[in-house]
XYZ file of C-alpha atoms in Angstrom:
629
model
C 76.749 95.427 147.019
C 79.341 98.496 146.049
C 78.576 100.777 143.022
C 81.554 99.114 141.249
C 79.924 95.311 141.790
C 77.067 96.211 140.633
C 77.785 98.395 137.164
C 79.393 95.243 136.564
C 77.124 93.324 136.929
C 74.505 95.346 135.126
C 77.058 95.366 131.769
C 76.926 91.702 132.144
C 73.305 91.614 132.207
C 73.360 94.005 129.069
C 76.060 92.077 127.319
C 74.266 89.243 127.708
C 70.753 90.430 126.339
C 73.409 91.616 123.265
C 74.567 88.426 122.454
C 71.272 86.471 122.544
C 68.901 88.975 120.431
C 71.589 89.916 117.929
C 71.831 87.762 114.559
C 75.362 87.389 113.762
C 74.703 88.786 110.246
C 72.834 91.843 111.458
C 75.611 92.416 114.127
C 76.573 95.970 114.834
C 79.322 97.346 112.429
C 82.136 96.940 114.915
C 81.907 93.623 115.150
C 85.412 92.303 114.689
C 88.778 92.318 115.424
C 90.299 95.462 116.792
C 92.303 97.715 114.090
C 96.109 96.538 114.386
C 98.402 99.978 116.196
C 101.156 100.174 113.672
C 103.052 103.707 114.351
C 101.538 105.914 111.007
C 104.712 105.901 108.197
C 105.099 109.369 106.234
C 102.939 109.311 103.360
C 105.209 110.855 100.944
C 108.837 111.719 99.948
C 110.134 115.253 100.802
C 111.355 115.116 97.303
C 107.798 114.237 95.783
C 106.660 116.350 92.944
C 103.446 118.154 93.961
C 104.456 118.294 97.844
C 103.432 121.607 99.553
C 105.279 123.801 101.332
C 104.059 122.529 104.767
C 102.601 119.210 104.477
C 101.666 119.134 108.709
C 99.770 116.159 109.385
C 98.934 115.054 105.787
C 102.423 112.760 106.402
C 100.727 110.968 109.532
C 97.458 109.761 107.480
C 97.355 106.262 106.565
C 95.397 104.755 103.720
C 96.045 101.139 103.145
C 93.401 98.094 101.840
C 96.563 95.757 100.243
C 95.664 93.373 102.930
C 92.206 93.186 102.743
C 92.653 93.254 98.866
C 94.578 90.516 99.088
C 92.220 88.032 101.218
C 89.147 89.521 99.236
C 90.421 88.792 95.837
C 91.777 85.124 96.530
C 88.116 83.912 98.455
C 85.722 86.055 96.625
C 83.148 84.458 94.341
C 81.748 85.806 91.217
C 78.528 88.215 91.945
C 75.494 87.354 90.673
C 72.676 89.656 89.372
C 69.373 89.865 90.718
C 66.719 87.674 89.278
C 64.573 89.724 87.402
C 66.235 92.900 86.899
C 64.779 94.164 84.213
C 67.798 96.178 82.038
C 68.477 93.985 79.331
C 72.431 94.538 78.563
C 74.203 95.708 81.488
C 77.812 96.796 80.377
C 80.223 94.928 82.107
C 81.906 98.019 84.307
C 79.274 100.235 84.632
C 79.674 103.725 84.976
C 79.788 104.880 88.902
C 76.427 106.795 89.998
C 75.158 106.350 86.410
C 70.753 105.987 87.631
C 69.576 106.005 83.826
C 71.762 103.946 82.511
C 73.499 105.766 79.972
C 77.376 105.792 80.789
C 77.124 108.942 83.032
C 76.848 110.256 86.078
C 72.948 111.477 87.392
C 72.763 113.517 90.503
C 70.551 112.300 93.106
C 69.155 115.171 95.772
C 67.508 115.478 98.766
C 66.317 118.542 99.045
C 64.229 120.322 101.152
C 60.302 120.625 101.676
C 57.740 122.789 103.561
C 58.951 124.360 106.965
C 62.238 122.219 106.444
C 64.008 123.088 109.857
C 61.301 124.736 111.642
C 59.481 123.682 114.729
C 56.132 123.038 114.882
C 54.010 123.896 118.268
C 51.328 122.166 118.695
C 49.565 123.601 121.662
C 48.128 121.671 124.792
C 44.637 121.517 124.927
C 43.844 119.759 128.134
C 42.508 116.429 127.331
C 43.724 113.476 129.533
C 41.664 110.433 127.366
C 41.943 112.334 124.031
C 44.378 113.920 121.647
C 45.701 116.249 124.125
C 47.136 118.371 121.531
C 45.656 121.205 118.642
C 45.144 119.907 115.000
C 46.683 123.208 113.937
C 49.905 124.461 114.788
C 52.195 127.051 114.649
C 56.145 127.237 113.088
C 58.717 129.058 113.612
C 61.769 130.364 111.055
C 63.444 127.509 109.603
C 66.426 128.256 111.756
C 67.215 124.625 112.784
C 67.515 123.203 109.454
C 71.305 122.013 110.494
C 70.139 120.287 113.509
C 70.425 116.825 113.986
C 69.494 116.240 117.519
C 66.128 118.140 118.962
C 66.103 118.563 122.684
C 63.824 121.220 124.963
C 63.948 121.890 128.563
C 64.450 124.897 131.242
C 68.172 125.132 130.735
C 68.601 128.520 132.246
C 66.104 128.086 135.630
C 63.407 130.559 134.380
C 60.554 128.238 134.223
C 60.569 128.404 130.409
C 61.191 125.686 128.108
C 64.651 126.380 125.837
C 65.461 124.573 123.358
C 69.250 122.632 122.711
C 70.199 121.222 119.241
C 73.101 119.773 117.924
C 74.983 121.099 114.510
C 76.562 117.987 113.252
C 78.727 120.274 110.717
C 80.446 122.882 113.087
C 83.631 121.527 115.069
C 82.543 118.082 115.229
C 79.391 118.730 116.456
C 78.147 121.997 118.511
C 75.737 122.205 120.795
C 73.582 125.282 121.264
C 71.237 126.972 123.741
C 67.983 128.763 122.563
C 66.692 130.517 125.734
C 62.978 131.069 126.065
C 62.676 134.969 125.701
C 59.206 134.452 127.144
C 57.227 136.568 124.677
C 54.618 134.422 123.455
C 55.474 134.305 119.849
C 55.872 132.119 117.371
C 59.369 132.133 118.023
C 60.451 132.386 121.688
C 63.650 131.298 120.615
C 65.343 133.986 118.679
C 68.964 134.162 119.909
C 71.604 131.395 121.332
C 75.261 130.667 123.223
C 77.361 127.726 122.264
C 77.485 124.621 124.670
C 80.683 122.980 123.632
C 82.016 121.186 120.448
C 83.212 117.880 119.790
C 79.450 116.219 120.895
C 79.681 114.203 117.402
C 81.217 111.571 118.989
C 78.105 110.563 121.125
C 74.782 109.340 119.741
C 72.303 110.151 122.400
C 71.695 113.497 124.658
C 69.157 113.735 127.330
C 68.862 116.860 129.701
C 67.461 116.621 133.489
C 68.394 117.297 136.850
C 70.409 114.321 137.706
C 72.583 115.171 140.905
C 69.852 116.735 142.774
C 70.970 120.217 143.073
C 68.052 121.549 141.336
C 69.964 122.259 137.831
C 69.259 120.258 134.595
C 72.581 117.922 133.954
C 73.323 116.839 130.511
C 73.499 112.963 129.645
C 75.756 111.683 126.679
C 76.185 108.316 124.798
C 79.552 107.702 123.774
C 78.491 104.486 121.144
C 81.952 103.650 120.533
C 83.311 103.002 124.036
C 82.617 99.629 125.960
C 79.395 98.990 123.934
C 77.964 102.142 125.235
C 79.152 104.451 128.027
C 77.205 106.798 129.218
C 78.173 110.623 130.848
C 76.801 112.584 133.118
C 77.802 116.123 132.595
C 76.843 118.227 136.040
C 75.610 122.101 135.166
C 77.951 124.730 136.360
C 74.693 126.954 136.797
C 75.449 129.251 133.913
C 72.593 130.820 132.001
C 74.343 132.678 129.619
C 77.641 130.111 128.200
C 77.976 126.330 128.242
C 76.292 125.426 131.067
C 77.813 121.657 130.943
C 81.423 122.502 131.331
C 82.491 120.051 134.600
C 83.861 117.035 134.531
C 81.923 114.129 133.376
C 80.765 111.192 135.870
C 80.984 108.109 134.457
C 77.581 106.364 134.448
C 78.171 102.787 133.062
C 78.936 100.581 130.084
C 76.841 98.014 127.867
C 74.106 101.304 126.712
C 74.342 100.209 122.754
C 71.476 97.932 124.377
C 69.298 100.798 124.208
C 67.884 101.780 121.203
C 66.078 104.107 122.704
C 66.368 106.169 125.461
C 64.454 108.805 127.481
C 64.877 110.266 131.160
C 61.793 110.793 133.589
C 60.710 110.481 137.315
C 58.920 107.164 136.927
C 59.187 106.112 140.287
C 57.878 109.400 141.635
C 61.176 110.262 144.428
C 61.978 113.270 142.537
C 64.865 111.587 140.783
C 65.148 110.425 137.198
C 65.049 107.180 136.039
C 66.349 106.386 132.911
C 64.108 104.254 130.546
C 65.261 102.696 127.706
C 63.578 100.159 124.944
C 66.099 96.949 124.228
C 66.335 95.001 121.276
C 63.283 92.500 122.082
C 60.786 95.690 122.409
C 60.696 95.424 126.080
C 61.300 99.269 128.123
C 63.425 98.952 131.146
C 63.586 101.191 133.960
C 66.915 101.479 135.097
C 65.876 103.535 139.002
C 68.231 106.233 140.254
C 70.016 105.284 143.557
C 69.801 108.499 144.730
C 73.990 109.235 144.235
C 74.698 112.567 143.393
C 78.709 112.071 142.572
C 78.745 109.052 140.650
C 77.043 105.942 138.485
C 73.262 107.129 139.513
C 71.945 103.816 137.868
C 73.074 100.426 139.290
C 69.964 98.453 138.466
C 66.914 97.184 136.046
C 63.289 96.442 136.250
C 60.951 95.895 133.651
C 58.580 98.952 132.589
C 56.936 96.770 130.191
C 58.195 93.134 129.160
C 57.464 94.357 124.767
C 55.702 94.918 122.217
C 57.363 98.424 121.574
C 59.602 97.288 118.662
C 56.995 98.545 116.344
C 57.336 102.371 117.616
C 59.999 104.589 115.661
C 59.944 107.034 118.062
C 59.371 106.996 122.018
C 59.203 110.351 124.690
C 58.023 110.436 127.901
C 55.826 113.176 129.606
C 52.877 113.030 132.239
C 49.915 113.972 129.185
C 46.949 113.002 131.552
C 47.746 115.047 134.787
C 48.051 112.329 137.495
C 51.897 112.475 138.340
C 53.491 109.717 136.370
C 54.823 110.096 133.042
C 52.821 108.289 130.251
C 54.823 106.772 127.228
C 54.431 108.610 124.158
C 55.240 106.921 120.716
C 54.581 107.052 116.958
C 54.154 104.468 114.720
C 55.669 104.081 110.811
C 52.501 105.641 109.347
C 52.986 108.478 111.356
C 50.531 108.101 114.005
C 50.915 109.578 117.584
C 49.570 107.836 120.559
C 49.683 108.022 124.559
C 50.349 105.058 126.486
C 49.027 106.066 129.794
C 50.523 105.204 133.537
C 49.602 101.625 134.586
C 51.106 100.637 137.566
C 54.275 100.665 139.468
C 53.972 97.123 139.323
C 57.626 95.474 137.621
C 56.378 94.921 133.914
C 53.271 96.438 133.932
C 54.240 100.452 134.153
C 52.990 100.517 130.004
C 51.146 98.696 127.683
C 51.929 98.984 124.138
C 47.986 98.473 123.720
C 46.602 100.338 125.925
C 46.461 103.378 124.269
C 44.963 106.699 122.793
C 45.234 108.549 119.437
C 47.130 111.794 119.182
C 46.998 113.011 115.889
C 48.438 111.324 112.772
C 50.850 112.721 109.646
C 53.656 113.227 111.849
C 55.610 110.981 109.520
C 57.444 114.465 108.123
C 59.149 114.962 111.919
C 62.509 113.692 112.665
C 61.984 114.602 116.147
C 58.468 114.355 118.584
C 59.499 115.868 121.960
C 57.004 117.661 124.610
C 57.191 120.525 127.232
C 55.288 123.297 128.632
C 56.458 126.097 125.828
C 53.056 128.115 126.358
C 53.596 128.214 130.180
C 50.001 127.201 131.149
C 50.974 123.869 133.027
C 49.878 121.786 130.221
C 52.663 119.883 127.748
C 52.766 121.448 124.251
C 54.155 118.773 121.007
C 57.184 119.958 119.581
C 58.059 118.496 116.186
C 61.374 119.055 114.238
C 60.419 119.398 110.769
C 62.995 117.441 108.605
C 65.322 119.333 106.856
C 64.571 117.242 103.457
C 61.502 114.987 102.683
C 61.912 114.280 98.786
C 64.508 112.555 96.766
C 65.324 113.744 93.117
C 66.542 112.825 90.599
C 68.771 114.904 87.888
C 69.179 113.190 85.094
C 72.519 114.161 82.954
C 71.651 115.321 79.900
C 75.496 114.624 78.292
C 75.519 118.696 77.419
C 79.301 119.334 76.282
C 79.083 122.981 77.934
C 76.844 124.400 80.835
C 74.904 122.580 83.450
C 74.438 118.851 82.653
C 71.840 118.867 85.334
C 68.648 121.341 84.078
C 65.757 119.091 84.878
C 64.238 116.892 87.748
C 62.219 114.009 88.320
C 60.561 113.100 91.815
C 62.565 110.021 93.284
C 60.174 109.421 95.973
C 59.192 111.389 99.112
C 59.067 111.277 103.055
C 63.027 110.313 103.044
C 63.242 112.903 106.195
C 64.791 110.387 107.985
C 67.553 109.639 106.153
C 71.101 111.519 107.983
C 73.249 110.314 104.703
C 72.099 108.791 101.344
C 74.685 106.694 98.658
C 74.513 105.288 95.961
C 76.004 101.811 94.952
C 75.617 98.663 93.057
C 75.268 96.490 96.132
C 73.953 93.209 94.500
C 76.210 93.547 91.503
C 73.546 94.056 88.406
C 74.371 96.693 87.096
C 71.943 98.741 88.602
C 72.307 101.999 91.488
C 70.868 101.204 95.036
C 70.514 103.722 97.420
C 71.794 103.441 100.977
C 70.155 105.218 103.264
C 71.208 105.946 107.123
C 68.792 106.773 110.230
C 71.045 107.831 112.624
C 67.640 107.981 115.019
C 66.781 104.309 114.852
C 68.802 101.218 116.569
C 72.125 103.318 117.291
C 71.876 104.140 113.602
C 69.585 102.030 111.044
C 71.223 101.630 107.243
C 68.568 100.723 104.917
C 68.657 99.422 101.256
C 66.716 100.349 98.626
C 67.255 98.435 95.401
C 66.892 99.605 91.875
C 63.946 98.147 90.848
C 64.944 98.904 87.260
C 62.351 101.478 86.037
C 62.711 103.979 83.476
C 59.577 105.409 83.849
C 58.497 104.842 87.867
C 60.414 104.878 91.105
C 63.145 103.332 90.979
C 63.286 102.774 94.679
C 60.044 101.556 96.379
C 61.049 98.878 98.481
C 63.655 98.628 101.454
C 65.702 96.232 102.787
C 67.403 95.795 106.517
C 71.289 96.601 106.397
C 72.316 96.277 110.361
C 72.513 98.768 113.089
C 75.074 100.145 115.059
C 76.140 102.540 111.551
C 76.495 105.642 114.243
C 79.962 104.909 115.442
C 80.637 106.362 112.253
C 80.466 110.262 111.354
C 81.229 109.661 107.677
C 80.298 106.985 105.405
C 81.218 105.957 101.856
C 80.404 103.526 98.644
C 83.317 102.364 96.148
C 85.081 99.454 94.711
C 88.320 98.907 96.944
C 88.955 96.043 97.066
C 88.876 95.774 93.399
C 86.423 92.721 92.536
C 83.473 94.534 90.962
C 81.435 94.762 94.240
C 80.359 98.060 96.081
C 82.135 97.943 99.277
C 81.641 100.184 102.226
C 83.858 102.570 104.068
C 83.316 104.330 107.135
C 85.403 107.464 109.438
C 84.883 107.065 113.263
C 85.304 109.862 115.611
C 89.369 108.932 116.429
C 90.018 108.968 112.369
C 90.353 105.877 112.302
C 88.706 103.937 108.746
C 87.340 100.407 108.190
C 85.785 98.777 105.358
C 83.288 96.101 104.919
C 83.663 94.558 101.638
C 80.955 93.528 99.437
C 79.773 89.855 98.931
C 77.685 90.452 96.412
C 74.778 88.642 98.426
C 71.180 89.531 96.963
C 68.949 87.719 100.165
C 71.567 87.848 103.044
C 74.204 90.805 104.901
C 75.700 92.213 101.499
C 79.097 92.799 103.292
C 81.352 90.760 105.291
C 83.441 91.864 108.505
C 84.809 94.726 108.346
C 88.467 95.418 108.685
C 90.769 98.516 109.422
C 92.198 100.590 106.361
C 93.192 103.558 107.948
C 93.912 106.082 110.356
C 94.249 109.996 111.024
C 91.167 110.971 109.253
C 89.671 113.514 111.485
C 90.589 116.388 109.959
C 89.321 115.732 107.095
C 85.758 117.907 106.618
C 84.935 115.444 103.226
C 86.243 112.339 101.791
C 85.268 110.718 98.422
C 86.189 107.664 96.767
C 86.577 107.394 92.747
C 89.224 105.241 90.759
C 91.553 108.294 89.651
C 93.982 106.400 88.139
C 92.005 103.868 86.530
C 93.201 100.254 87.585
C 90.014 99.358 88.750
C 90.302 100.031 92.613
C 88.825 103.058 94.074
C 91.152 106.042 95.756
C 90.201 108.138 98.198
C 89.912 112.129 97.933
C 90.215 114.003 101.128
C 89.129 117.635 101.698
C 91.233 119.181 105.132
C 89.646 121.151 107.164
C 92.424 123.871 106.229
C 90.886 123.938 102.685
C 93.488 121.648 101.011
C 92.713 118.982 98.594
C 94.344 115.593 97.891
C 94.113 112.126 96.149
C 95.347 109.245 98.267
C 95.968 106.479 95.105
C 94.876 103.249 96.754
C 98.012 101.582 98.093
C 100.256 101.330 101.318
C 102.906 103.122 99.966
C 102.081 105.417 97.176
C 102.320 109.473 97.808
C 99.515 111.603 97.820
C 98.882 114.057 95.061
C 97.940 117.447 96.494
C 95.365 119.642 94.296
C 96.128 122.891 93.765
C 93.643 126.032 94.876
C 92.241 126.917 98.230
C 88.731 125.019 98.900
C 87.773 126.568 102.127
C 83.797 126.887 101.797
C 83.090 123.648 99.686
C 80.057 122.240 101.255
C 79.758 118.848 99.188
C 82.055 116.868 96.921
C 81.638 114.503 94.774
C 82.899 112.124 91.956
C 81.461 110.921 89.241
C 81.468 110.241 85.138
C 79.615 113.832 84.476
C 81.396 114.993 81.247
C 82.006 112.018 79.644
C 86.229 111.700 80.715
C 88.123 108.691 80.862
C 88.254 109.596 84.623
C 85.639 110.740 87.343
C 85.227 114.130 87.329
C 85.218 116.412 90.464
C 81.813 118.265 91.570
C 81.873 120.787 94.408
C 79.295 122.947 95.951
C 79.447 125.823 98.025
C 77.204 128.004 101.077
C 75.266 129.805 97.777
C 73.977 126.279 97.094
C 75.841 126.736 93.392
C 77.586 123.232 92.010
C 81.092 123.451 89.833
C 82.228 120.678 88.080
C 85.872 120.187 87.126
C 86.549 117.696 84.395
C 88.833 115.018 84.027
C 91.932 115.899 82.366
C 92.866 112.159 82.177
C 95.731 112.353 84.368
C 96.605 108.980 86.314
C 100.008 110.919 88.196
C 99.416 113.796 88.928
C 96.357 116.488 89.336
C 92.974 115.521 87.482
C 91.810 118.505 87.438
C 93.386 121.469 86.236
C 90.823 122.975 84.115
C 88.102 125.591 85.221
C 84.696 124.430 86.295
C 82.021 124.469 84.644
C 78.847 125.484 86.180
C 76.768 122.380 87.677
C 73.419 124.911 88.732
C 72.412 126.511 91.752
C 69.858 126.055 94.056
C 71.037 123.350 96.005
C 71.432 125.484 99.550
C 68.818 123.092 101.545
C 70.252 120.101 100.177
C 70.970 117.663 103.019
C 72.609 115.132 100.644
C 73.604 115.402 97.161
C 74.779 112.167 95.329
C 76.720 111.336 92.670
């Protein structure tokens, strides 16, 4: 059988196990129709009031939902409120963002706790039947608070374990070398070199020496082509710049099966196999064929038949010293434990019950990896500290002048997981929900949390499943626009392009329906908001450019875009809401000093909202990973 025969017929073995685990309901979020390829129209005049000077490639962005509008509003039921909810007059339009229930906006933040963005080393003790790691630990700076993605191995051929993360937030995602200086400290990894940009469009990294040549090769994920392709980037054998700078190898389609992934010599040839858990909770083994130019893995076996589904994290690493790499995983209460080597018999490799403990309260980590960082041949726990593990909530006191914001009640805690947090109205009772993303979990988890109604509890205690697949988007959004009353959803790929899933206003089923394509050109854009600006009951979008511009795209095919005045390089957040009490949303900013600024409403429907000066919205808010209005 060639290479080519059989990648195919591995994708049709992974499309298949796609089709018959998936519930249509639950599907992933690109489950329809392809966006239609008009060529982009201008989006405004040249003799437009407000036009700048050099509009560039504001006139190629495309904003249109009249179509879906228009099928939305002709089939759409009335919502219905949830049974129970416990607010006894909800207003009939309620306020955007508004938690207490008062007619303005609250701020909700998630903000960071102890050692947010350190590491944690947990040294190697020995023990092959036991916790094999020390209760205590020791953490470095909080230097990789921006990380997202958590990765260590010997990148630069010394024999010490480096360390590679991912900043989501720089050039559409950077990835950076720590090299092991070796000392012994706390922090081995004081200093770092770039490793390219643009790595936001894949979802999974792995590092290990795939082509044989003795070098560790980087592995991508690229979630939004042909259900899943995955890279192979071969290492130039640089130890001071980008190591992964050659041309990728393509390594097959159909890897959105995978929900998790790791990369390990399981079938003890030297080479590494790639292991990844499916949707049922089995682990497959997919063996390298020993090619060191292209597709390295043309078949399956089983490593384990299930019974993982229950694990929220998985790594691999050979903890009890007899050659084969054991199956580390943690549970939801935050429990560690080693799944030693079986067999090398098809199915039986792990058990999910056969098992040891390895600590517990590892809950607080967004990632559990392992490697020798202490150099004494035994593997050392590494755990990424999450950059924010409590939710708050700001209240708005309705003060005319000064910060609206002064006080804060807890909202709930260990929310480390969450990559993005909104708020909506998703069952259409008047009530906020929050929406809450693991970009970790199932090629990115959304989860929601519904308003249980307190005023004097947590608001959000209990969680509800909201699909996978959220990852092939970088940017996601809440707002009404389709214009029936129901929170919709709105999400940025990596091309730009924009699709929304309108609301359905379902309280026990999938609260959205299919999405459909809205826009395009959108990846310049460093923030986008959505808020009805000119108050017909349809939500516009607001779009920060990465050159520090600022416009309001009115919700339409054809209407112009109203440029806002000022220069707003160095905003950090943005977002809309009711704060001051103005007919329309107001504007709230923050900046790298962690300080807010709020810019009222002047009332304008035309032209710019906001032309007076801020006001101050407080400061602080530096280790914020997500602040909601």
């Amino acid at each position: 059988m060639t290479t080519s025969i059989r990648a195919t017929a591995v994708a049709a073995v992974l499309a298949l196990a796609v089709l018959t685990v998936a519930p249509a309901a639950h599907a992933a979020p690109g489950d329809d129709r392809e966006r239609p390829a008009p060529v982009p129209t201008e989006s405004y005049h040249s003799g437009k009031s407000g036009k700048p000077s050099k509009p560039g490639r504001v006139r190629t962005k495309k904003w249109d939902v009249s179509g879906l509008r228009a099928k939305v509003l002709t089939t759409a039921p009335e919502p219905t409120a949830r049974a129970g909810a416990s607010r006894a007059a909800a207003p009939p339009a309620p306020t955007a963002n508004d938690v207490t229930g008062d007619g303005r906006a609250d701020l909700v933040a998630q903000l960071s706790g102890a050692d947010a963005g350190a590491l944690r080393v947990y040294t190697g003790n020995g023990a092959t039947a036991s916790n094999p790691w020390e209760t205590t630990y020791t953490a470095t700076p909080p230097q990789w608070e921006f990380a997202d993605t958590l990765i260590i191995a010997d990148v630069t051929g010394d024999n010490r374990v480096d360390v590679v993360v991912r900043d989501p937030s720089v050039n559409n995602g950077t990835l950076y070398v720590y090299p092991n200086d070796g000392s012994g400290s706390a922090n081995p990894w004081p200093s770092r070199f770039a490793a390219g940009t643009g790595w936001n469009i894949v979802d999974r990294i792995l590092v290990g020496d795939v082509t044989g040549d003795g070098k560790p090769d980087l592995l991508a994920r690229n979630p939004v082509e042909s259900s899943g392709t995955l890279y192979v980037y071969p290492n130039n054998g640089s130890v001071t710049s980008n190591p992964w700078t050659r041309s990728p190898i393509w390594s097959g389609n159909g890897w959105n099966l995978a929900q998790m992934m790791m990369l390990d010599d399981v079938t003890g040839d030297g080479k590494p196999e790639v292991v990844a858990r499916d949707t049922t909770g089995a682990l497959l083994v997919y063996p390298h064929n020993g090619s060191t130019t292209s597709n390295f893995w043309t078949s399956i076996v089983h490593g384990s038949t299930g019974g993982w589904s229950s694990a929220d994290r998985l790594s691999m690493d050979d903890v009890t010293g007899d050659g084969r790499p054991d199956v580390i995983s943690r549970d939801p209460s935050g429990a560690l434990w080693i799944h030693p080597w079986q067999s090398a018999t098809a199915g039986s490799m792990w058990s999910p019950t056969t098992r040891f403990a390895a600590g517990t309260g590892f809950e607080y980590a967004l990632d559990v990896v392992t490697g020798d960082v202490t150099g004494d041949g035994k593997p050392d726990l590494v755990a990424h500290v999450a950059r924010s593990g409590d939710l708050w909530l700001l209240p708005n006191t309705k003060a005319a002048t000064g910060n609206p914001w002064p006080d804060r009640v807890t909202a709930g805690t260990d929310w480390g997981f969450a990559s993005q947090i909104l708020l909506a109205d998703v069952n259409g009772d008047h009530l906020q929900d929050v929406l809450a993303v693991d970009k970790r979990l199932s090629n990115g988890t959304l989860w929601i949390y519904l308003n249980n109604g307190s005023t004097t509890g947590l608001r959000w205690t209990t969680r509800h499943f909201g699909g996978t697949g959220w990852n092939i988007f970088n940017h996601l959004m809440a707002g009404d626009v389709t214009g029936d009353g129901r929170a919709d959803l709105v999400g940025r790929d990596s091309a730009g392009d924009m699709y929304a899933y309108p609301g359905n206003g379902s309280t026990t089923a999938f609260p959205w329906t299919p999405r459909a394509w809205v826009g395009s050109n959108w990846q310049t854009a460093t923030r986008l908001a959505l808020g009805d600006m000119d108050r017909d009951g349809i939500a516009d979008l607001v779009d920060l450019e990465n050159d520090g511009s600022l416009w309001v795209f009115p919700t339409g095919a054809s209407t112009d875009p109203i440029v806002i005045p000022g220069d707003w390089t160095g905003t950090r957040s943005l977002g809309l809401g009711h704060v001051t009490g103005s007919s329309g949303p107001d504007l709230v900013v923050g900046d790298a000093s962690g300080g807010l600024s709020i810019y009222a409403n002047n009332g304008a429907t035309s032209g710019n909202p906001w032309s007076s000066a801020p006001r101050s919205g407080g400061t602080g808010f530096q280790g914020a990973i997500s602040l909601v209005l």
